[in-house]
Amino acid sequence: MSIEQIIVLAVVQGITEFLPISSSGHLILVPQIMHWQDQGIVVDVMTHLGTLLAVLIYFWRDVWRLIVGALNLLRGRVTDDGRLAIYIVLATIPAVAFGVFLKKFGYTDLERNVAIVAWNTILYGILMMIADMVGPQERTIANMTLGSALIIGVAQALALIPGTSRSGVTMTAGRFLGFTRPDSARFSFLLAIPATAGAIVFTVGDAVASGEGVTMDAVYCAALTFVAGILAIAFLMNLVRRVSFLPFVLYRMVLGGFLLVMLYT
């Protein structure tokens, strides 16, 4: 890949992975507009590695508390942080199970299906708007229960269908359940850690096994995506404290409509 393609893909992935606007839609749109060859699944996965590192660094205090809580569980001591760690692990199971299902039945290439991405971008944007309008802002992560975590985990599994937006659909579920916008976003990002890490390991392992190695271009994409991701998280966390999800909803409508026009014309 050219240096321009590496920079653009990294910045686009770093921003769109955390903003609830569908990163898969942008990763399809960019090569189409720029007339670049599709970057391939390995590059996509390496950019996700960059975003994973961004979450770990930005939320390092939360991550550290979860680790300490998990260690306390091993010692037989149950704390709020340990309980939250259990919720996150259990809420990851639906995504793992659905991912295995998609792989077993050969649906792993859905991300390249422009029609699916376009319609899901619009559909889940509408759901996000409804959730943000009707969902009360009463609950925080301190009020998280196993049932709520599992519901958000099931929503995360739906994000394996491209165009949904993992951050978007999990924040939507959080808002439907009455969580505040900042805490919906915060739990969404923490929930992303095990799911993203697992997806990276399996996908890279399959790619290496098939002879498709991780190139330096992919490594550069991961590094630049990390920087863009940190900035995107900071922007989102600051924004959701002050405004609704409406700007993201409107953007999803425009993006989905543009993809449909591109597809059918």
Short mmCIF file of C-alpha atoms in Angstrom, two decimals, residues 7 35 74 104 128 142 180 184 209 234:
data_model
loop_
_atom_site.label_atom_id
_atom_site.label_comp_id
_atom_site.label_asym_id
_atom_site.label_seq_id
_atom_site.Cartn_x
_atom_site.Cartn_y
_atom_site.Cartn_z
CA ILE A 7 -2.58 7.10 6.67
CA HIS A 35 -9.96 3.82 -6.33
CA LEU A 74 -9.33 -15.78 42.64
CA LYS A 104 -18.77 -22.24 10.47
CA MET A 128 -29.99 4.72 18.20
CA ALA A 142 -22.19 1.08 39.37
CA THR A 180 -26.40 7.63 30.94
CA SER A 184 -23.14 3.62 28.04
CA ALA A 209 -2.01 -20.39 8.63
CA ALA A 234 -11.45 11.59 24.07
#
